[in-house]
PDB file of C-alpha atoms and ligand atoms in Angstrom:
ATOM      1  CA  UNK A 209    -112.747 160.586  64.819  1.00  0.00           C
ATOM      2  CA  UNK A 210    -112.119 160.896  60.960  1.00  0.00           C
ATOM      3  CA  UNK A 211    -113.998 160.061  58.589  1.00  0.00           C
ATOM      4  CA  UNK A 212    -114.681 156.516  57.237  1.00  0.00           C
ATOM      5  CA  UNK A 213    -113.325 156.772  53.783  1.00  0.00           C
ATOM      6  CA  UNK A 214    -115.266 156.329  50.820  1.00  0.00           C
ATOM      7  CA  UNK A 215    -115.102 153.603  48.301  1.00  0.00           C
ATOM      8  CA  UNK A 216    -113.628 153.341  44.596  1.00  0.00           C
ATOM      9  CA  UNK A 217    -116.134 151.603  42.426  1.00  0.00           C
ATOM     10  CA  UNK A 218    -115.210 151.077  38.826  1.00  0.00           C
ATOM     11  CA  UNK A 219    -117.607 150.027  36.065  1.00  0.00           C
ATOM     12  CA  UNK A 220    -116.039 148.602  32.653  1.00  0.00           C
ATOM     13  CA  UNK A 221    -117.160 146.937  29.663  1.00  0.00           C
ATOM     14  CA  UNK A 222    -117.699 147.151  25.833  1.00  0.00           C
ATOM     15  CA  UNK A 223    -119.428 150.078  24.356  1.00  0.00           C
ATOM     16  CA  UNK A 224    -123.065 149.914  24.926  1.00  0.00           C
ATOM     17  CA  UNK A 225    -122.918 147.541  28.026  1.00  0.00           C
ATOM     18  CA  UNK A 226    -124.944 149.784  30.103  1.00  0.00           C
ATOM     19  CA  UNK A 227    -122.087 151.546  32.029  1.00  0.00           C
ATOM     20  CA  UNK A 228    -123.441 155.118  32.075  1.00  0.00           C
ATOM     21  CA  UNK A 229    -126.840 153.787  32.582  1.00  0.00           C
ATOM     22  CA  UNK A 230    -125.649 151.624  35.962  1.00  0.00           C
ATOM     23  CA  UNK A 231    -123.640 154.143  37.418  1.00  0.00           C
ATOM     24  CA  UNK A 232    -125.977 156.949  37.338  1.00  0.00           C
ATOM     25  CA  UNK A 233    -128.654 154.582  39.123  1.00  0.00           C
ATOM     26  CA  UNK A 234    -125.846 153.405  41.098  1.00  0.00           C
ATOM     27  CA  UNK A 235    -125.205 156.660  42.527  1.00  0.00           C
ATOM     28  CA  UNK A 236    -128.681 157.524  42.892  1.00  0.00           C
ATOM     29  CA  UNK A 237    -129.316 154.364  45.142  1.00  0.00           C
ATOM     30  CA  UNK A 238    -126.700 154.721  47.052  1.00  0.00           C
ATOM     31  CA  UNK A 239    -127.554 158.253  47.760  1.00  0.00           C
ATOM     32  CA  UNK A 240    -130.943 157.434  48.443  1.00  0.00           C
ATOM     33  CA  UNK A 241    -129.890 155.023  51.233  1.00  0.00           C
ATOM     34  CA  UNK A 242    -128.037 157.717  52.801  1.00  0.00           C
ATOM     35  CA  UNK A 243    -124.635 156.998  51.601  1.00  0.00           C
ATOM     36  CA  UNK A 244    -123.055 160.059  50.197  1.00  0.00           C
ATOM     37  CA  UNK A 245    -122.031 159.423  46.883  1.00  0.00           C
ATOM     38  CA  UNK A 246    -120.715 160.674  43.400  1.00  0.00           C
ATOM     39  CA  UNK A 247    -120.165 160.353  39.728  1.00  0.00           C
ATOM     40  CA  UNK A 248    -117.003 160.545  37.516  1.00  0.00           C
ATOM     41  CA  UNK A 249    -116.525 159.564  34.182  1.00  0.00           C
ATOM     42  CA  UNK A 250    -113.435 159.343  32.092  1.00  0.00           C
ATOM     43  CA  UNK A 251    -112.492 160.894  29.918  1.00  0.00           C
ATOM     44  CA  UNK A 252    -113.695 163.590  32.111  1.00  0.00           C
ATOM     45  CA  UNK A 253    -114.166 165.857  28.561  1.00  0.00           C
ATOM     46  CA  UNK A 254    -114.332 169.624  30.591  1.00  0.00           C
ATOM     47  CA  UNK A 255    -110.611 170.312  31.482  1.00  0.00           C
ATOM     48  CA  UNK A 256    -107.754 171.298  28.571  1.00  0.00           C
ATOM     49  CA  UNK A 257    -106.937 167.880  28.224  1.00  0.00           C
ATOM     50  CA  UNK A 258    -110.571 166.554  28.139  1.00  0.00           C
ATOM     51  CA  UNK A 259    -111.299 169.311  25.363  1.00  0.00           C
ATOM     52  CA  UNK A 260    -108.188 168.203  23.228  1.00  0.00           C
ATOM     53  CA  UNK A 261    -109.516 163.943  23.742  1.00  0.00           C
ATOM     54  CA  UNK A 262    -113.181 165.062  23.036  1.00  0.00           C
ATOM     55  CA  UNK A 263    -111.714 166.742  19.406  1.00  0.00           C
ATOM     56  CA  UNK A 264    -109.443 163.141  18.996  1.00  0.00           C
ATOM     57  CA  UNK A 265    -112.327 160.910  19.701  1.00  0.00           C
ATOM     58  CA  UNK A 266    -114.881 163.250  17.544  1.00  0.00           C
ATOM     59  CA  UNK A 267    -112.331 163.103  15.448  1.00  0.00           C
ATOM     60  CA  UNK A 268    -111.542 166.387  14.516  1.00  0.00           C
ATOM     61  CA  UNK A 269    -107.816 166.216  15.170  1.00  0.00           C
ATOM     62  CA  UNK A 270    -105.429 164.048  14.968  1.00  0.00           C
ATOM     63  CA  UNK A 271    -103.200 162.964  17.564  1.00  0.00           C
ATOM     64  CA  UNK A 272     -99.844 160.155  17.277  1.00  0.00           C
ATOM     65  CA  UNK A 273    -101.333 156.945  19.344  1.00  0.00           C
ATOM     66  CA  UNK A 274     -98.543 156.804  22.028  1.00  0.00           C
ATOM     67  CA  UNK A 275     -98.857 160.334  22.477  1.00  0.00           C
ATOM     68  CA  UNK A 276    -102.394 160.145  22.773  1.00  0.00           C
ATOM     69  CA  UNK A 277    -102.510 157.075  25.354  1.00  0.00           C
ATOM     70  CA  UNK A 278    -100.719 159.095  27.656  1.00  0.00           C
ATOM     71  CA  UNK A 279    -102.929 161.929  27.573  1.00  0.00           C
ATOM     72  CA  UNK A 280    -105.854 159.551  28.642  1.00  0.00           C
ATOM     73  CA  UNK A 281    -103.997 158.643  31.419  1.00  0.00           C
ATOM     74  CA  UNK A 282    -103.022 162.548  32.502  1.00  0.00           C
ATOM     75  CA  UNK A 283    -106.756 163.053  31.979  1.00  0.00           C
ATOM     76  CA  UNK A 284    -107.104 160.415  34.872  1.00  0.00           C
ATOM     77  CA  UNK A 285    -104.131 162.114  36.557  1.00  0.00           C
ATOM     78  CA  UNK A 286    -105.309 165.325  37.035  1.00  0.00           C
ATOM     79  CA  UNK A 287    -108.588 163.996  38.525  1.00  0.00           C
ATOM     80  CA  UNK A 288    -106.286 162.094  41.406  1.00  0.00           C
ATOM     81  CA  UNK A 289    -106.246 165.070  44.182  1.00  0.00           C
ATOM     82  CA  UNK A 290    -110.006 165.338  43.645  1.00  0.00           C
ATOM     83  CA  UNK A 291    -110.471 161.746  43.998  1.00  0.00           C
ATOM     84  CA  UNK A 292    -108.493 161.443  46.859  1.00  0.00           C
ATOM     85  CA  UNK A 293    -109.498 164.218  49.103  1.00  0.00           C
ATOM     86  CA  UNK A 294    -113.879 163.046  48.233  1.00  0.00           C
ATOM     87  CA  UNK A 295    -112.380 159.123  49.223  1.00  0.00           C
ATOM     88  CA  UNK A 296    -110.722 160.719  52.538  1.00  0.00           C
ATOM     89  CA  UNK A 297    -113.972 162.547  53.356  1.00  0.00           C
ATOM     90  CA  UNK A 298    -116.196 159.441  53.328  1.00  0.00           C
ATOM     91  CA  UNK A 299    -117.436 159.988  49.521  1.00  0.00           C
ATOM     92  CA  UNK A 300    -117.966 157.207  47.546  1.00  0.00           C
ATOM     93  CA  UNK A 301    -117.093 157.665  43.673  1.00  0.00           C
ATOM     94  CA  UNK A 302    -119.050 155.347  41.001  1.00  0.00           C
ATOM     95  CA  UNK A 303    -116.463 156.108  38.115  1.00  0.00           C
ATOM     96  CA  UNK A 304    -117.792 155.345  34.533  1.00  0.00           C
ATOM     97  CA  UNK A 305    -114.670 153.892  32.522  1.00  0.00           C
ATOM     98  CA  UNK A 306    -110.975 154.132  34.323  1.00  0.00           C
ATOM     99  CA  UNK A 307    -107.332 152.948  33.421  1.00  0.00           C
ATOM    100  CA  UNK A 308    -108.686 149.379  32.328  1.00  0.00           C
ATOM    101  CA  UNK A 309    -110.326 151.358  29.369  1.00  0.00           C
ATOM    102  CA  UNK A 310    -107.112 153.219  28.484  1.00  0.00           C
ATOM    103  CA  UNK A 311    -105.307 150.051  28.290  1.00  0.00           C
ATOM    104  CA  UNK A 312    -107.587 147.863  26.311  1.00  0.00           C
ATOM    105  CA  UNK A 313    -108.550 150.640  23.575  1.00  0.00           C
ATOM    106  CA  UNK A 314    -104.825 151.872  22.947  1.00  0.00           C
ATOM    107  CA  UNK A 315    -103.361 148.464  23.258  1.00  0.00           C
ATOM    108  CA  UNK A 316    -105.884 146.723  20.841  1.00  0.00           C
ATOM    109  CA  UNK A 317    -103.939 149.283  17.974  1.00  0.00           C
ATOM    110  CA  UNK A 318    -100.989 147.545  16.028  1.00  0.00           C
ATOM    111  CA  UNK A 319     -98.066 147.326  17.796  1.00  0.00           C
ATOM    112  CA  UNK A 320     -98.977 148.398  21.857  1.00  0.00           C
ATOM    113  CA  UNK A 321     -97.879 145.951  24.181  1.00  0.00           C
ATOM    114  CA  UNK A 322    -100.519 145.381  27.379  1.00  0.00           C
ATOM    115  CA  UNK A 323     -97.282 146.296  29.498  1.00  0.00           C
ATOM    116  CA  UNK A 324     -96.280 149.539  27.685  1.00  0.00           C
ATOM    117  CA  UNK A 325    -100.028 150.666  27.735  1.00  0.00           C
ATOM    118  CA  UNK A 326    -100.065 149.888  31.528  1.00  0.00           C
ATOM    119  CA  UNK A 327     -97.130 151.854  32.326  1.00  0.00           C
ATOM    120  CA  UNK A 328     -98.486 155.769  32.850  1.00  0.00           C
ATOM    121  CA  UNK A 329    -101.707 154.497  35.035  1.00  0.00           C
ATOM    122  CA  UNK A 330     -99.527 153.186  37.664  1.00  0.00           C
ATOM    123  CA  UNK A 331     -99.812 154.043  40.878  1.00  0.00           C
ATOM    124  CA  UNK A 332    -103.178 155.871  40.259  1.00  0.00           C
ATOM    125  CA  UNK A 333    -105.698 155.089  43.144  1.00  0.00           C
ATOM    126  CA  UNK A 334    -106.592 151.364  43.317  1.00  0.00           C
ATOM    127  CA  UNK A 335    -110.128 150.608  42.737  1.00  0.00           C
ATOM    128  CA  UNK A 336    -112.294 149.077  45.690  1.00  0.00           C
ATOM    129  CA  UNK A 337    -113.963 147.572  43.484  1.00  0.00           C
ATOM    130  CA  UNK A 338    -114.694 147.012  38.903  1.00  0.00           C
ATOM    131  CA  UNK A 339    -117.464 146.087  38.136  1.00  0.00           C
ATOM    132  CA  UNK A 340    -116.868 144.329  34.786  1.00  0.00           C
ATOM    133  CA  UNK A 341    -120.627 144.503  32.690  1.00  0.00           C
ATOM    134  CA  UNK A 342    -120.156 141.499  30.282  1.00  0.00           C
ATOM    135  CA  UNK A 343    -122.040 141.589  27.300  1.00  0.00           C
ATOM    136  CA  UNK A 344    -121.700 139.957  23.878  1.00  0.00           C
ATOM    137  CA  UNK A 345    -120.810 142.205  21.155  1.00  0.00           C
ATOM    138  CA  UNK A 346    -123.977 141.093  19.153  1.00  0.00           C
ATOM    139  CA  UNK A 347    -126.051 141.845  22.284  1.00  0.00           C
ATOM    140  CA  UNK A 348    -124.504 144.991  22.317  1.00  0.00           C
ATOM    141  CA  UNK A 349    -124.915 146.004  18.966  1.00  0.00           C
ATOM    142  CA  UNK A 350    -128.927 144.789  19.348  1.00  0.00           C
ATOM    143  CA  UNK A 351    -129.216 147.770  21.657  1.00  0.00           C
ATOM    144  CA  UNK A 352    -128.690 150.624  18.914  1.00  0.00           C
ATOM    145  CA  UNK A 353    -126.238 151.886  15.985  1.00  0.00           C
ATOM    146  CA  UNK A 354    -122.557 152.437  16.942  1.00  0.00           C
ATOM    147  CA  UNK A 355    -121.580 156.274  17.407  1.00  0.00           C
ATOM    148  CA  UNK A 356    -119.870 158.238  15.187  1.00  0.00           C
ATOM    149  CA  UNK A 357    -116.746 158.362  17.381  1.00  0.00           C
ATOM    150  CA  UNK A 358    -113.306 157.025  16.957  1.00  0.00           C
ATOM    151  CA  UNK A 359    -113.374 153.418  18.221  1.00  0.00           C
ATOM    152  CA  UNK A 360    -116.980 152.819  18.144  1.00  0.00           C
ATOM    153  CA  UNK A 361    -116.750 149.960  15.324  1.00  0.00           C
ATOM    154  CA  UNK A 362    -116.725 146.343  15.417  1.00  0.00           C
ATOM    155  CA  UNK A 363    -113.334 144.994  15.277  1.00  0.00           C
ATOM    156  CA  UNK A 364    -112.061 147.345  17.617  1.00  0.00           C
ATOM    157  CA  UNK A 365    -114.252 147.093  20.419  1.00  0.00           C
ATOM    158  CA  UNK A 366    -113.675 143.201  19.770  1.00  0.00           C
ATOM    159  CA  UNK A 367    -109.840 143.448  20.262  1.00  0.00           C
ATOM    160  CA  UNK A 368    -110.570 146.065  23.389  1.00  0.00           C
ATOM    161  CA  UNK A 369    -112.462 143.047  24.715  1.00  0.00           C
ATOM    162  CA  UNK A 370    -109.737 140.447  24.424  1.00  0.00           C
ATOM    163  CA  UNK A 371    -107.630 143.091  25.925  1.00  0.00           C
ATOM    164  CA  UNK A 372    -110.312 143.429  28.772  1.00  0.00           C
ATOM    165  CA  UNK A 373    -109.995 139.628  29.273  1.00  0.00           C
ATOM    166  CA  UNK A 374    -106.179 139.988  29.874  1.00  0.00           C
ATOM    167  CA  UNK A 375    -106.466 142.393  32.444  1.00  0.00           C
ATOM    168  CA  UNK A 376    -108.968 140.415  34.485  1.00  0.00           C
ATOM    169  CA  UNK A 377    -106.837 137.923  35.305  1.00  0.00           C
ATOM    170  CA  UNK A 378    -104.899 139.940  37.707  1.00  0.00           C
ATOM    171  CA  UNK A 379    -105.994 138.557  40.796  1.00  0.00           C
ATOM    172  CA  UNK A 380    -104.648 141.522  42.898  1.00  0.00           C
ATOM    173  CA  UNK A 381    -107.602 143.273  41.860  1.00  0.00           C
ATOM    174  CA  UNK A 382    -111.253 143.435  43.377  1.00  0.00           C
ATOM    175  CA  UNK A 383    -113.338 142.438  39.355  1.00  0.00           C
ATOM    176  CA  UNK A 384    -116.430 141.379  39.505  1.00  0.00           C
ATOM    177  CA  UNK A 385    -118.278 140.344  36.499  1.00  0.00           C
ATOM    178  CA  UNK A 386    -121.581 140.785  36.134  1.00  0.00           C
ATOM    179  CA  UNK A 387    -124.216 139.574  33.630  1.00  0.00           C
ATOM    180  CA  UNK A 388    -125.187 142.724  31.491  1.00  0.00           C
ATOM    181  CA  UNK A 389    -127.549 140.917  29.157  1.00  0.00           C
ATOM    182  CA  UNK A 390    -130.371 140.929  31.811  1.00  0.00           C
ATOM    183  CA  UNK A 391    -132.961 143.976  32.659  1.00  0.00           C
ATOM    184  CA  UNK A 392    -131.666 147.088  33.606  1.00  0.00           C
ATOM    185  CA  UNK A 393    -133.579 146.417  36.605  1.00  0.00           C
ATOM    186  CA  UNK A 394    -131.426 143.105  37.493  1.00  0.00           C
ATOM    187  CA  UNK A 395    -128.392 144.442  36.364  1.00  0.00           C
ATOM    188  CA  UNK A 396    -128.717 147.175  38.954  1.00  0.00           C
ATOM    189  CA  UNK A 397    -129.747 145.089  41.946  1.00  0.00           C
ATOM    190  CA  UNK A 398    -126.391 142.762  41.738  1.00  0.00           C
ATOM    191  CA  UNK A 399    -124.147 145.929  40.930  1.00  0.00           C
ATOM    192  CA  UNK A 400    -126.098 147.496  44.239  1.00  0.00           C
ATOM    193  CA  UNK A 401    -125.522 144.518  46.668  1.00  0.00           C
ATOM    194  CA  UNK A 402    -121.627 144.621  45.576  1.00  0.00           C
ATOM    195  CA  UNK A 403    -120.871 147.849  45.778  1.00  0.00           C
ATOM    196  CA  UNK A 404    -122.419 147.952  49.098  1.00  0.00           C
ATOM    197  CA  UNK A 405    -120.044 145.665  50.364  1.00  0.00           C
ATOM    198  CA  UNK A 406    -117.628 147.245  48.326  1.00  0.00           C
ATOM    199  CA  UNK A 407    -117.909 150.384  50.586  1.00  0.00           C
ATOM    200  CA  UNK A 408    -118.257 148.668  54.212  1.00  0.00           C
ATOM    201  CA  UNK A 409    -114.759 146.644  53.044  1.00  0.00           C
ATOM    202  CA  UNK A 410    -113.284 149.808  52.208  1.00  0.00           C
ATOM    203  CA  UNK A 411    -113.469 151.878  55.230  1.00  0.00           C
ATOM    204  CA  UNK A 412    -111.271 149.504  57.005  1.00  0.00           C
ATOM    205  CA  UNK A 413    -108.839 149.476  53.878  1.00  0.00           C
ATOM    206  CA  UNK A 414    -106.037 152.129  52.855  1.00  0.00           C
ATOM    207  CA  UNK A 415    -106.549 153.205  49.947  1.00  0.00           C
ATOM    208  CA  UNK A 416    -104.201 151.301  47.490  1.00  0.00           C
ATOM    209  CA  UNK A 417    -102.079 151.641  44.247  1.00  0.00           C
ATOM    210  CA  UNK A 418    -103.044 150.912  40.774  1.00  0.00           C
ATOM    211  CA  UNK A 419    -100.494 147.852  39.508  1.00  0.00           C
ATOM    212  CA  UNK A 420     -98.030 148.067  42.253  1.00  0.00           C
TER     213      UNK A 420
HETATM  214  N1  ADP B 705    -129.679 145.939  30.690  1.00  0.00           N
HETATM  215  C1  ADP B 705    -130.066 146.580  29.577  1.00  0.00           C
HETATM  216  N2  ADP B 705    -130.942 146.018  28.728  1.00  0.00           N
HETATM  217  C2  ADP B 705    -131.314 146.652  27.598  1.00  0.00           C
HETATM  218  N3  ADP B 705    -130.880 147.869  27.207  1.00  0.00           N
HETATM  219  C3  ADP B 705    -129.978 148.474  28.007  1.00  0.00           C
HETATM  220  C4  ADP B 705    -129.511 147.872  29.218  1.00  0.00           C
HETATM  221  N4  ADP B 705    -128.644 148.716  29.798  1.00  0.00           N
HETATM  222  C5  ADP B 705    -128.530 149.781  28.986  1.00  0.00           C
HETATM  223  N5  ADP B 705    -129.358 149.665  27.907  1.00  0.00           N
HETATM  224  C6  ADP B 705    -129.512 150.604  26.792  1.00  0.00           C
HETATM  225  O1  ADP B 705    -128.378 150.440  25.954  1.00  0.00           O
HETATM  226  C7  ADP B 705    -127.897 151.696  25.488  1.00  0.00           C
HETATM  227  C8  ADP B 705    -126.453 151.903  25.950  1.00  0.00           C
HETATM  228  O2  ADP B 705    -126.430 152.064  27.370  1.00  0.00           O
HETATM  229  P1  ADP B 705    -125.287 152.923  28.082  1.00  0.00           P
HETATM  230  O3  ADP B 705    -125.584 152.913  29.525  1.00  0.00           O
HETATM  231  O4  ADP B 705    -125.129 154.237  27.404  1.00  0.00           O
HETATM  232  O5  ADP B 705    -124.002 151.997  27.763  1.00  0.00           O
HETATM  233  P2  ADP B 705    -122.445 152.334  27.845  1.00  0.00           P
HETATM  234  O6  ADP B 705    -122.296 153.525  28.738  1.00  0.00           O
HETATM  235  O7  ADP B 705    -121.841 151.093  28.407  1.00  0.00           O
HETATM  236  O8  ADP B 705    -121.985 152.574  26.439  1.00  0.00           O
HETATM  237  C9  ADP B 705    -128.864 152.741  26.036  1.00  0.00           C
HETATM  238  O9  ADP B 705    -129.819 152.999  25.043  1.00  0.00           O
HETATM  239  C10 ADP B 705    -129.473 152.055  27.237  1.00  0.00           C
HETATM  240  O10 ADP B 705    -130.745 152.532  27.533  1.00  0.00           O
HETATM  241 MG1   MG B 706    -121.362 155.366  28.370  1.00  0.00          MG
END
């Protein structure tokens, strides 16, 4: 018999919401349990592309905004056999920021329609599940200084959250929203209980397409 694929599991939400922190003790749980289980994060910063995003976003080049957009989303693109042949042999990924991120942060620049920015991330494996970590941007800025990078400033991340909002309405999507203002502690134990549903869903699912 083959093997029960793995599930998708998305986390999202404003800089500083605890992403990195969940999915790392997301993965570890769910390891721990005896699921097997991995991490990704985007943008994944090691291949050519990565290396030319990391400069952008330390800002140590400069790149034209459409152009740029669509490198995020090769960035994701070159990740998609990977992702697909770990899903097919009954790995679950925990991904740390996906195509919902691309979208908000290029379409809350002048001039970037939600439907333009959408475009290049379609058809790119279809979550099982996002995990949306809501947190207000006050709370968020409570827990430490913005970085230095590109984006990491007030009125942006507020406009990448309105964006955010947007997107969530699509109800052909799997979002979730949790409370990211509690303890790391409580935070985890929802994100566990839905992502293990997440994955028993899943292996009786196809894998589906991103906004198609
Ligand atoms: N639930 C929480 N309550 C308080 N502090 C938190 C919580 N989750 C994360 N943090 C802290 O907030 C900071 C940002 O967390 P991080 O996981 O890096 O967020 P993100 O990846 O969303 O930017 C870290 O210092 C982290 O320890
Ligand atoms: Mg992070």
């Amino acid at each position: 018999m083959a093997a029960q694929r793995g599930a998708l599991i998305v986390l999202e939400g404003v800089d500083r919401a605890g992403k990195s922190t969940q999915c790392r003790k997301l993965v570890s749980a769910l390891c721990a349990t005896g699921h097997r289980a991995e991490l990704l994060r985007f943008p994944e910063r090691s291949t050519e592309i990565g290396k030319l995003l990391s400069s952008y976003l330390e800002k140590k080049n400069e790149l034209e905004d459409h152009s740029v957009h669509l490198l995020f989303s090769a960035n994701r693109w070159e990740q998609v056999p990977w992702i697909k042949e770990k899903l097919n042999q009954g790995v679950t990924l925990v991904v740390d920021r996906y195509a919902f991120s691309g979208v908000a942060f290029t379409s809350a620049k002048e001039n970037f329609s939600l439907d333009w920015c959408k475009q290049p991330d379609v058809g790119l494996p279809k979550p099982d599940l996002i995990l949306f970590l809501q947190l207000q941007l006050v709370d968020a800025a409570a827990r430490g200084e913005f970085g230095h990078e590109r984006y990491e400033n007030g009125i942006f991340q507020e406009r990448a959250l309105q964006c955010f909002q947007q997107l969530m309405r699509d109800t052909t999507l799997n979002w979730k929203v949790v409370d990211a203002s509690k303890s790391i502690e409580d935070v985890h134990k929802e994100i566990r209980v839905l992502s293990e549903d997440a994955i028993l869903t899943a292996t009786h699912r196809p894998l589906g397409e991103l906004w198609k």
